[in-house]
Short mmCIF file of C-alpha atoms and ligand atoms in Angstrom, two decimals:
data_model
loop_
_atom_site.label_atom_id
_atom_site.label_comp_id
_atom_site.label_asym_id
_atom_site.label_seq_id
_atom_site.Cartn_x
_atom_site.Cartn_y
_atom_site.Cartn_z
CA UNK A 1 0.00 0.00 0.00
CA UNK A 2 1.26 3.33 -0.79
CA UNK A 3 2.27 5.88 1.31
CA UNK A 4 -0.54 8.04 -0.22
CA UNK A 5 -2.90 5.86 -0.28
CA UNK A 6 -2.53 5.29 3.84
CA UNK A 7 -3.22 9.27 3.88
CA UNK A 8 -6.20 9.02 2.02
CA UNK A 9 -7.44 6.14 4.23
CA UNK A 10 -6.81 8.10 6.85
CA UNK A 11 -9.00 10.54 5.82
CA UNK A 12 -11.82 8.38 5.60
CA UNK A 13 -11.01 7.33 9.00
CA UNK A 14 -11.37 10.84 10.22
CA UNK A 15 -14.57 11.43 8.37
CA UNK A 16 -16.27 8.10 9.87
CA UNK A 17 -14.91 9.07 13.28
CA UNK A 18 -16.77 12.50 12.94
CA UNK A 19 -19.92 10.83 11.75
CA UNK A 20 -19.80 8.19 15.07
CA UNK A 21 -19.29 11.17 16.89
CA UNK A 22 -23.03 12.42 16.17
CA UNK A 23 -24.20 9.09 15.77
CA UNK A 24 -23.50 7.98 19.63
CA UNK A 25 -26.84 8.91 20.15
CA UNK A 26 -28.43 6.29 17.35
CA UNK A 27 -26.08 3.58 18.04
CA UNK A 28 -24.14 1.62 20.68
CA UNK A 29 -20.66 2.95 21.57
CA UNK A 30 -18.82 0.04 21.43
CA UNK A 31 -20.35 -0.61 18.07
CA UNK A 32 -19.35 3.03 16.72
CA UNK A 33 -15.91 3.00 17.72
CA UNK A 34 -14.94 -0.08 15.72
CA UNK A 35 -15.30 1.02 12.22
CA UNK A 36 -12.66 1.36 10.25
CA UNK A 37 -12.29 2.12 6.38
CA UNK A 38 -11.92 -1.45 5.87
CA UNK A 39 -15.04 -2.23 8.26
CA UNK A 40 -17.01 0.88 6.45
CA UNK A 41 -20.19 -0.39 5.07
CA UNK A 42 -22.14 2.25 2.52
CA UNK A 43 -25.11 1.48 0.58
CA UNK A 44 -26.54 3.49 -2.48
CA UNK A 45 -30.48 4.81 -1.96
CA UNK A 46 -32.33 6.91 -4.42
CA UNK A 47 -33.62 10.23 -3.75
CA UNK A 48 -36.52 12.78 -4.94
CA UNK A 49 -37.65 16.39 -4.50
CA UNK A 50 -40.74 14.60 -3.23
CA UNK A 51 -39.77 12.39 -0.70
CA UNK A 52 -41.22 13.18 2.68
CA UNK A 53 -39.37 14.02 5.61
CA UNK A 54 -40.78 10.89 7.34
CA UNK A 55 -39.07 8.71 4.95
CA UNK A 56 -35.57 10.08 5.04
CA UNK A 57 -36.17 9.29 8.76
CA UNK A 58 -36.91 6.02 8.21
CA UNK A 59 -34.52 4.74 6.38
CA UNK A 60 -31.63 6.74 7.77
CA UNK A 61 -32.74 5.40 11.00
CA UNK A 62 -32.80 1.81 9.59
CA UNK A 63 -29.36 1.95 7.56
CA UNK A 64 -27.63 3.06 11.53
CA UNK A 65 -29.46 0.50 12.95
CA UNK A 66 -28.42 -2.24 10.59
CA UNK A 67 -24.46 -0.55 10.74
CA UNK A 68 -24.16 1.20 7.30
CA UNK A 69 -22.17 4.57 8.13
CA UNK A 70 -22.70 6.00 4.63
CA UNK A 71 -25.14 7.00 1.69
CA UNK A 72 -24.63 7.60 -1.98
CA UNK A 73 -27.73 9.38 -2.30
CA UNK A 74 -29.04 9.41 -5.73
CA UNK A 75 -29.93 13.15 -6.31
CA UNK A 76 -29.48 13.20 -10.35
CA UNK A 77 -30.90 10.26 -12.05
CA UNK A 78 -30.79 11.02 -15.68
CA UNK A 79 -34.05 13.01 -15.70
CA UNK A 80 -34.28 16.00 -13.27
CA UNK A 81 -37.44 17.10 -11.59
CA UNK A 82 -36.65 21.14 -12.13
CA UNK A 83 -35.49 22.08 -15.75
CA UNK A 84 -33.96 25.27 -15.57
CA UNK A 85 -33.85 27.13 -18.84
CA UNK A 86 -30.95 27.01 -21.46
CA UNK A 87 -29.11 30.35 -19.25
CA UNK A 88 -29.16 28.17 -16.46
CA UNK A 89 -28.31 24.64 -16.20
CA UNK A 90 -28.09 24.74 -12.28
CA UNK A 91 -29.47 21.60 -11.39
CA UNK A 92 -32.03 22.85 -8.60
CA UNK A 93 -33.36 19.87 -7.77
CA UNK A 94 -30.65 17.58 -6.76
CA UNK A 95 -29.60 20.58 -4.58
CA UNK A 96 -32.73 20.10 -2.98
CA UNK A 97 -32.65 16.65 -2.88
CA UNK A 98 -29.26 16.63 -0.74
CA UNK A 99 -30.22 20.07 1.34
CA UNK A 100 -33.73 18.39 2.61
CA UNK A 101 -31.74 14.65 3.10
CA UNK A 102 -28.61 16.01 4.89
CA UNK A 103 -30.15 17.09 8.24
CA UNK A 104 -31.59 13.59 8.56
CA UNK A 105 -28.69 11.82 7.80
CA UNK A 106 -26.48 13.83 10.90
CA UNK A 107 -29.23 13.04 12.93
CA UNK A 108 -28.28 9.21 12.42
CA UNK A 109 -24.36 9.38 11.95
CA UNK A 110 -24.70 8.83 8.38
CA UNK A 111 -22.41 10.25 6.21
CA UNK A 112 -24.12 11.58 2.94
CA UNK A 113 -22.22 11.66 -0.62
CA UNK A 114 -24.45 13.10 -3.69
CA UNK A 115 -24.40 10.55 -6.28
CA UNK A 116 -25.29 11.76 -10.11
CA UNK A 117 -25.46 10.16 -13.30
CA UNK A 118 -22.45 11.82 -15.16
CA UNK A 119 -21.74 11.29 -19.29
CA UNK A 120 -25.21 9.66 -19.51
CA UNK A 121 -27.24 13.25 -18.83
CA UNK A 122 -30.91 13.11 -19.83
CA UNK A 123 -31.88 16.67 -19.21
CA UNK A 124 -33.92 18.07 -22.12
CA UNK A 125 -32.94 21.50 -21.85
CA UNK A 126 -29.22 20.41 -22.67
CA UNK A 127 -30.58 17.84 -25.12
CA UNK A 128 -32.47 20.62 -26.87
CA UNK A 129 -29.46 23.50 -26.63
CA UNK A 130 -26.80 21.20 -27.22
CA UNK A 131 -27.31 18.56 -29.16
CA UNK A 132 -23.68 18.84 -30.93
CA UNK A 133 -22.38 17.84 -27.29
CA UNK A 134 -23.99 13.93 -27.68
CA UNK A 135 -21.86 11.06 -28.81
CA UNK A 136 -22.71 9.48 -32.45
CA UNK A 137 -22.14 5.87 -33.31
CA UNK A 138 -20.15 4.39 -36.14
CA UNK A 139 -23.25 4.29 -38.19
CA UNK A 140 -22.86 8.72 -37.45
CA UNK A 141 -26.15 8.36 -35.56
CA UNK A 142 -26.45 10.61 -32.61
CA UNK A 143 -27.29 9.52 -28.94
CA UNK A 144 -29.19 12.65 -28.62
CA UNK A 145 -31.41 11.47 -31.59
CA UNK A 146 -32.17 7.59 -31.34
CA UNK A 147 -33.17 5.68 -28.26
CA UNK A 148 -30.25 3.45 -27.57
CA UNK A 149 -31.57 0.08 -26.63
CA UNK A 150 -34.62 1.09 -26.76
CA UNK A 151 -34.09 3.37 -23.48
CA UNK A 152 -34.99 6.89 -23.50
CA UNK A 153 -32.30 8.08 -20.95
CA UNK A 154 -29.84 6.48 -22.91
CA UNK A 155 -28.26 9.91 -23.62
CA UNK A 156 -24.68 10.68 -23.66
CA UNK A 157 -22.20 13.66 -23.57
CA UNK A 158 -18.43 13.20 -25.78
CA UNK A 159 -16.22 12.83 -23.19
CA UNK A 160 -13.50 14.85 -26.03
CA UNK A 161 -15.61 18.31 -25.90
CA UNK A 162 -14.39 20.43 -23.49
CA UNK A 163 -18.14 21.89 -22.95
CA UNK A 164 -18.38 18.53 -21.93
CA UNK A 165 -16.22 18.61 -19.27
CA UNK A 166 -16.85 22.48 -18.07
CA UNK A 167 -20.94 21.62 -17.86
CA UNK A 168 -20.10 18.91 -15.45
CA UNK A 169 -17.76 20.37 -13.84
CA UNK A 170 -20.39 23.31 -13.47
CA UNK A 171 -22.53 20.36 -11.64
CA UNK A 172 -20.38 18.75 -10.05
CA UNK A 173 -19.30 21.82 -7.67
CA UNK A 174 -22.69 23.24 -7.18
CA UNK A 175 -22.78 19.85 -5.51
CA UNK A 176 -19.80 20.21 -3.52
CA UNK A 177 -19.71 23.19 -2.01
CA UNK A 178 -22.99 21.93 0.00
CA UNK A 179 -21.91 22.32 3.33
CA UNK A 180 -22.02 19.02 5.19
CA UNK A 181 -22.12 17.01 2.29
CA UNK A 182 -19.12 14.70 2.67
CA UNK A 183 -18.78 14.15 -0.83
CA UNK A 184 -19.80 13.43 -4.77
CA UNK A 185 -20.01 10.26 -6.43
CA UNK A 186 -20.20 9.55 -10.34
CA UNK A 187 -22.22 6.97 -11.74
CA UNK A 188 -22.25 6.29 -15.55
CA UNK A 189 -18.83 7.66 -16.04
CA UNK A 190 -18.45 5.76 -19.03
CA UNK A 191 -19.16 4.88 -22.68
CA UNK A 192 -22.86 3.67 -23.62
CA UNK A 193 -22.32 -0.11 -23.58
CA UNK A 194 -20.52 -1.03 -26.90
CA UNK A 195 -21.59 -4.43 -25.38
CA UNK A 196 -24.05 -5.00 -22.59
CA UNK A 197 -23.41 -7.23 -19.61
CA UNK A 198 -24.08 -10.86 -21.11
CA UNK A 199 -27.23 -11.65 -18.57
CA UNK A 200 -28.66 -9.15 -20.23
CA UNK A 201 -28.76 -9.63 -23.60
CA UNK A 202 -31.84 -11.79 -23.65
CA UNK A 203 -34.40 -9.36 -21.37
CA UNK A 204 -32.62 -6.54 -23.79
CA UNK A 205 -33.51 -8.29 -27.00
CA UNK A 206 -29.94 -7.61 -28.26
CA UNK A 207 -27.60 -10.48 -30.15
CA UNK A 208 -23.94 -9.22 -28.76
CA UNK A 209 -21.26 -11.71 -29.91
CA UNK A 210 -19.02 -8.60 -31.00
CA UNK A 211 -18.89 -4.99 -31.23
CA UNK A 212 -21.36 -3.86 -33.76
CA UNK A 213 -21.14 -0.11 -35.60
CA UNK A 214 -24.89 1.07 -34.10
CA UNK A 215 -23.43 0.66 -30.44
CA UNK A 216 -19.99 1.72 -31.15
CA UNK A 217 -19.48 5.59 -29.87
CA UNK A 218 -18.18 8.16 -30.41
CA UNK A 219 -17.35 9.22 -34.14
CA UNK A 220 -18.15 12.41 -33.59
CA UNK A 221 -16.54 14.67 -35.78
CA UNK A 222 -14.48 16.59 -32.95
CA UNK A 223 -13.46 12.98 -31.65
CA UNK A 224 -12.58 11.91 -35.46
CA UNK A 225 -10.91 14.77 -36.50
CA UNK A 226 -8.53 14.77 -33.00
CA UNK A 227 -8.27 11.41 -33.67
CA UNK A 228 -7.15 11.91 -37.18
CA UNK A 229 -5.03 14.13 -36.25
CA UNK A 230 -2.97 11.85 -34.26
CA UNK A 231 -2.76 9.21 -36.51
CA UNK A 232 -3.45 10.30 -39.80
CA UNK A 233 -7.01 7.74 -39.90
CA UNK A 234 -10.47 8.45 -39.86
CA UNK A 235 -11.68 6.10 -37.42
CA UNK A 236 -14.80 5.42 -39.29
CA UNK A 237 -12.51 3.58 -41.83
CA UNK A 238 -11.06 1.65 -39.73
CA UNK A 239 -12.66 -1.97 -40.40
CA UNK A 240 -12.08 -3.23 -37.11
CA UNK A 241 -12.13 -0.68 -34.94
CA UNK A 242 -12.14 -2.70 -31.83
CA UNK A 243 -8.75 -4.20 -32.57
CA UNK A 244 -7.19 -0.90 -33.33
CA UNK A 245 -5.33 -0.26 -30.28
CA UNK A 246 -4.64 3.40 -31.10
CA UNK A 247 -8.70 4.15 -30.83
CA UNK A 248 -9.44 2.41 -28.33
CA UNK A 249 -6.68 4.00 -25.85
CA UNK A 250 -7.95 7.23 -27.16
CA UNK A 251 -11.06 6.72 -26.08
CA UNK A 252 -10.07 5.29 -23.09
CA UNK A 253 -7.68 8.33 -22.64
CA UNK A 254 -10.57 10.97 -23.42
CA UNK A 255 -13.11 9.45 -20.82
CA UNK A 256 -10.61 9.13 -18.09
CA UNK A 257 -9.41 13.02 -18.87
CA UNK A 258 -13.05 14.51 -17.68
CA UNK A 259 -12.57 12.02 -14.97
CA UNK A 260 -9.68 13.07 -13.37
CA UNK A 261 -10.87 17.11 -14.08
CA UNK A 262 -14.52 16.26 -11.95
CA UNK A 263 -12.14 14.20 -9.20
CA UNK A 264 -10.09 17.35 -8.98
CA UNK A 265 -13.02 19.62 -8.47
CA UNK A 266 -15.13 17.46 -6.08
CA UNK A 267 -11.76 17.31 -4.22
CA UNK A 268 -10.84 21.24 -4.53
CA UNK A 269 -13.94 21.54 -1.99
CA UNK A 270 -12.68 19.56 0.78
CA UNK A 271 -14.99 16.32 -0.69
CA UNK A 272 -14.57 12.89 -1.09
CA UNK A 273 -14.94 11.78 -4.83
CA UNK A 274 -15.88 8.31 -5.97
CA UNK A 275 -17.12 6.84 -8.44
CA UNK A 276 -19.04 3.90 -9.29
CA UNK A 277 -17.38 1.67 -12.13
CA UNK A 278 -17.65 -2.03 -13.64
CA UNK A 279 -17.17 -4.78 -12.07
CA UNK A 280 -13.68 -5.75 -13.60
CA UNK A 281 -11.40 -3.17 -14.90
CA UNK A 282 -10.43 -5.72 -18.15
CA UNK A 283 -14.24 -6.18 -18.84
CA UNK A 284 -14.73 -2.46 -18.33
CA UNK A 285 -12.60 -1.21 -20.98
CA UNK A 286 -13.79 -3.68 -23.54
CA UNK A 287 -17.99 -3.17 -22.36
CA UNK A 288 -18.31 0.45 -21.44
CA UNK A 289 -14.38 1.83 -22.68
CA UNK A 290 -14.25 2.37 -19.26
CA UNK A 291 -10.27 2.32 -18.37
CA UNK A 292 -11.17 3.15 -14.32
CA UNK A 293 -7.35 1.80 -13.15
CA UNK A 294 -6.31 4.66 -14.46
CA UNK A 295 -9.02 7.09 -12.82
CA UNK A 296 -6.96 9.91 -10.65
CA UNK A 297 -8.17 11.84 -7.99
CA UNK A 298 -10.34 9.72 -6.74
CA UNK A 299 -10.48 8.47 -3.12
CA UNK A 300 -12.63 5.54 -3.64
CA UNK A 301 -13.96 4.05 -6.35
CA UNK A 302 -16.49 1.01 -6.39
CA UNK A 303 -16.64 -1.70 -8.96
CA UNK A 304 -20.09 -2.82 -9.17
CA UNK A 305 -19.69 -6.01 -8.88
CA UNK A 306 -23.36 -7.34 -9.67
CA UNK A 307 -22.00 -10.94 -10.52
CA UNK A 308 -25.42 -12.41 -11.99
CA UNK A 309 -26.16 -9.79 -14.71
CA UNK A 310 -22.51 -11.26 -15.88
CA UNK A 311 -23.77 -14.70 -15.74
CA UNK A 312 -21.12 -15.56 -13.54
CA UNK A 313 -20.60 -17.52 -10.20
CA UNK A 314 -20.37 -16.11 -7.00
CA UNK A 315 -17.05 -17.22 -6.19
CA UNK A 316 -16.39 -13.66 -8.96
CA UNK A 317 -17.19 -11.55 -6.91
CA UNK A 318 -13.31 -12.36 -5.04
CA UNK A 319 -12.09 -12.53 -8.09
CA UNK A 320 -13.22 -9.34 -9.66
CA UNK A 321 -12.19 -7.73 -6.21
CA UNK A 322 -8.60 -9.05 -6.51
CA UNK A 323 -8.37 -8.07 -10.06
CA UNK A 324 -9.27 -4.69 -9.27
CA UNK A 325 -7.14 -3.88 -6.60
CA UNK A 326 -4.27 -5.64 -8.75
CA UNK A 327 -5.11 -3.15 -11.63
CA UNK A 328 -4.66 0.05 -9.12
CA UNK A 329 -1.52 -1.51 -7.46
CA UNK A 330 -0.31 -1.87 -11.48
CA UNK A 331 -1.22 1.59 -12.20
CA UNK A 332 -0.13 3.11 -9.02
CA UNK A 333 -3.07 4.39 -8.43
CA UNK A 334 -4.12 5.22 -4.61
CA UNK A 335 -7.39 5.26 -4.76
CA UNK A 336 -9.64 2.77 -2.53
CA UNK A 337 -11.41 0.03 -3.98
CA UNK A 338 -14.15 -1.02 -2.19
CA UNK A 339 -16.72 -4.02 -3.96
CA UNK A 340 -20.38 -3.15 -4.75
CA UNK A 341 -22.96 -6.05 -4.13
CA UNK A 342 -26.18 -6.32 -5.40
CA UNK A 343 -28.66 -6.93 -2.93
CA UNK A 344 -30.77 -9.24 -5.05
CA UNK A 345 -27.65 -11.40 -5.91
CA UNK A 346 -26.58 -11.94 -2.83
CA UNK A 347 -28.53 -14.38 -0.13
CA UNK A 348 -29.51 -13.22 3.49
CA UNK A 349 -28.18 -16.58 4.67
CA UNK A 350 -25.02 -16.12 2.85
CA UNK A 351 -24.16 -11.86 3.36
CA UNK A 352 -21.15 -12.65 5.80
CA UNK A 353 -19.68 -15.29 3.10
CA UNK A 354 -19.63 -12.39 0.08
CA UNK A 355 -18.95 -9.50 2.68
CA UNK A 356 -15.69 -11.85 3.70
CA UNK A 357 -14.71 -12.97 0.05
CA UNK A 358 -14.59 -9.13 -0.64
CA UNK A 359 -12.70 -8.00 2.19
CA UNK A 360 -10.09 -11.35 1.61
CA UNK A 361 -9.55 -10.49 -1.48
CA UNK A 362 -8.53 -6.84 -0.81
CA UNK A 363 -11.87 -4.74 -0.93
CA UNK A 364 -11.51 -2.08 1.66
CA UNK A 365 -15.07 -2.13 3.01
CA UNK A 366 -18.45 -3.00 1.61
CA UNK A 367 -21.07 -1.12 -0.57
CA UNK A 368 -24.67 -2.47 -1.23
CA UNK A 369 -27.33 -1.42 -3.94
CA UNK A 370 -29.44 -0.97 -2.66
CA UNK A 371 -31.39 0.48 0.35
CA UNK A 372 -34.67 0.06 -1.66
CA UNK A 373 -33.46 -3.48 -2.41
CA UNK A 374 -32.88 -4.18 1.14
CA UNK A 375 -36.49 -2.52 2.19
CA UNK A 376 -37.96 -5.54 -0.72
CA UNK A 377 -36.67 -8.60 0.74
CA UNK A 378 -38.63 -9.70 3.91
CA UNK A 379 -36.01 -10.48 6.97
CA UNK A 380 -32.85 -8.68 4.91
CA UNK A 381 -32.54 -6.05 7.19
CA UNK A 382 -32.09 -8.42 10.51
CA UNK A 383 -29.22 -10.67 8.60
CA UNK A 384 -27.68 -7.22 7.52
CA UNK A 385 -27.13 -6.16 10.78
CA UNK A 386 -25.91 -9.12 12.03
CA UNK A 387 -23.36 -9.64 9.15
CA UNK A 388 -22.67 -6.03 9.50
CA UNK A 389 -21.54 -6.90 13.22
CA UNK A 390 -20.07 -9.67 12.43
CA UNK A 391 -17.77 -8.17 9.93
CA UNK A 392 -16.02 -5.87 12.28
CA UNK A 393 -15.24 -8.32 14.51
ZN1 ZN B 1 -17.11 12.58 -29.73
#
């Protein structure tokens, strides 16, 4: 472990120590006082301009009971509830979302990160102003235009435009600078999915044995002609453009660029950033052109490891775990890793069995998708807490 990497964790450690701190109250002392980043348990919950004040209070009071000490609260979901005009992209509502969650969350000990959808941004008004800024496939249709797997919010911004990076950046702080937020955390920082996971493919309706040209982004004509520029090829020439190494890095290399500039600005206000990536960082690249090794200025970062939509075994989810954490050891890269779980995919008899195969195979603590999931499955909130105990022991 790197020498920066222990500073970072002690950060965390700091952080969780100030949440227990307010959260003496909620929960039992000698429970508290035994979490440690690698004992930290988050979960991600979803969040509306609309949600009562009695429900924050419920399931805040439910995640400290079961031993979860923080929330990635979903606050920009593709679509949001206020639409500002073209001027003014401010997104009001997540703003909301976080000011009316945060009191309830100190009132429990839970530490509260804003989680927002990032190159996948729905928002009409910047669909309608903007269009230019939306990726386009090898066929040169445009994200903005056709409904990508048949999903309307499939949506998403060219990682190569600067305006790209400046209008999330732009969201990203008004985020931030929310005092007593403890930090922001990007989902969909990636690619649309050149392919989707293969447990999909059947309830999707898709036939994915390759890369095909109508799910192949971005060919854009800034991304082309920097592109083109490099190499002296037009990347819509190329006839396979998956085995051209010199793309794909690009591509890799452009995504990973607004990265690192959104890590830089969550951290510039004192916040943690993570972000929420694939489950392996192999898979990633090839699926979602996702290189997230390579993500900087991130503090954690949380492969979601949702083994069953991959068709694979549970014994993965160690093995995706140690491949990640290999990758950011490779890279050099200090950032955390810490292993998402999918509620569904994961047995209430059998939590302690993936929370342990995580943690032995280097995660440093344990996220879970979700708390809605959790609130679905009769008796999952009992076994939680008991795993949860059982985990710092
Ligand atoms: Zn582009």
């Amino acid at each position: 472990m790197s020498i920066v990497k222990n500073i970072i964790a002690g950060g965390l450690s700091v952080l969780i120590s100030a949440a227990v701190l307010t959260s003496l109250s909620s929960c039992s002392q000698k429970e508290a006082v035994s979490v440690t980043p690698e004992t930290k348990v988050w979960a991600w919950m979803s969040g509306k301009t609309t949600t009562p004040d009695r429900r924050w209070r419920r399931s805040f009071r439910k995640a400290s009971r079961a031993g979860i000490n923080a929330v990635l609260l979903e606050c920009h979901g593709g679509y949001p509830e206020i639409l500002g005009d073209s001027s003014s992209f401010r997104d009001s509502a997540a703003i909301r979302i976080i000011r009316s969650a945060l009191p309830h969350a100190e009132r429990y000990g839970i530490e509260l990160h804003a989680w927002i959808w990032t190159i996948n941004r729905t928002e009409k008004n910047l669909r309608k102003a903007h269009s230019e800024w939306y990726q386009v496939n090898a066929l040169g249709e445009s994200c903005a235009d056709i409904k990508l797997y048949n999903r309307e919010h499939y949506r998403w911004l060219c990682p190569s435009r600067k305006e790209t990076e400046e209008y999330l950046r732009n969201r990203v702080a008004e985020l931030a600078e929310i005092r007593g937020l403890a930090g922001v955390h990007l989902d969909f920082i990636r690619y649309p999915d050149a392919i989707l996971p293969y447990g999909l493919h059947e309830s999707r309706g898709v036939f994915q044995d390759k890369v095909y040209p109508r799910w192949d982004f971005c060919y854009c004509e800034v991304c082309r002609d920097a592109f083109r520029e490099r190499t002296g090829t037009d990347p819509l020439e190329l006839e396979d453009p998956t085995s051209c190494e010199a793309w794909m890095q690009y591509r890799w290399d452009a995504l990973t660029n607004v990265a690192n500039a959104l890590g830089k600005e969550i951290r510039s206000h004192g916040k943690i950033a993570s972000a929420a990536v694939f489950a392996s960082p192999e898979e990633s690249k090839k699926l979602v052109r996702q290189d997230w090794a390579n993500f900087r200025n991130f503090d954690v970062l949380f492969p979601m490891i949702y083994h069953r939509f991959y068709n694979w075994p549970d014994e993965m989810v160690g093995t995706a775990t140690r491949q990640g954490v290999r990758a950011l050891e490779r890279n050099d890269n200090p950032a955390s890793l810490c292993s998402g779980l999918f509620v569904g995919h994961v047995p209430k008899q059998r939590i302690s069995e993936f929370f342990d195969d995580a943690r032995d195979n280097g995660s440093t603590g344990i996220c879970l998708f979700s708390l809605e999931k959790i609130d679905e499955k009769w008796g999952y909130w009992r076994a939680l807490r008991k795993a949860i105990r059982r985990f710092r022991e």
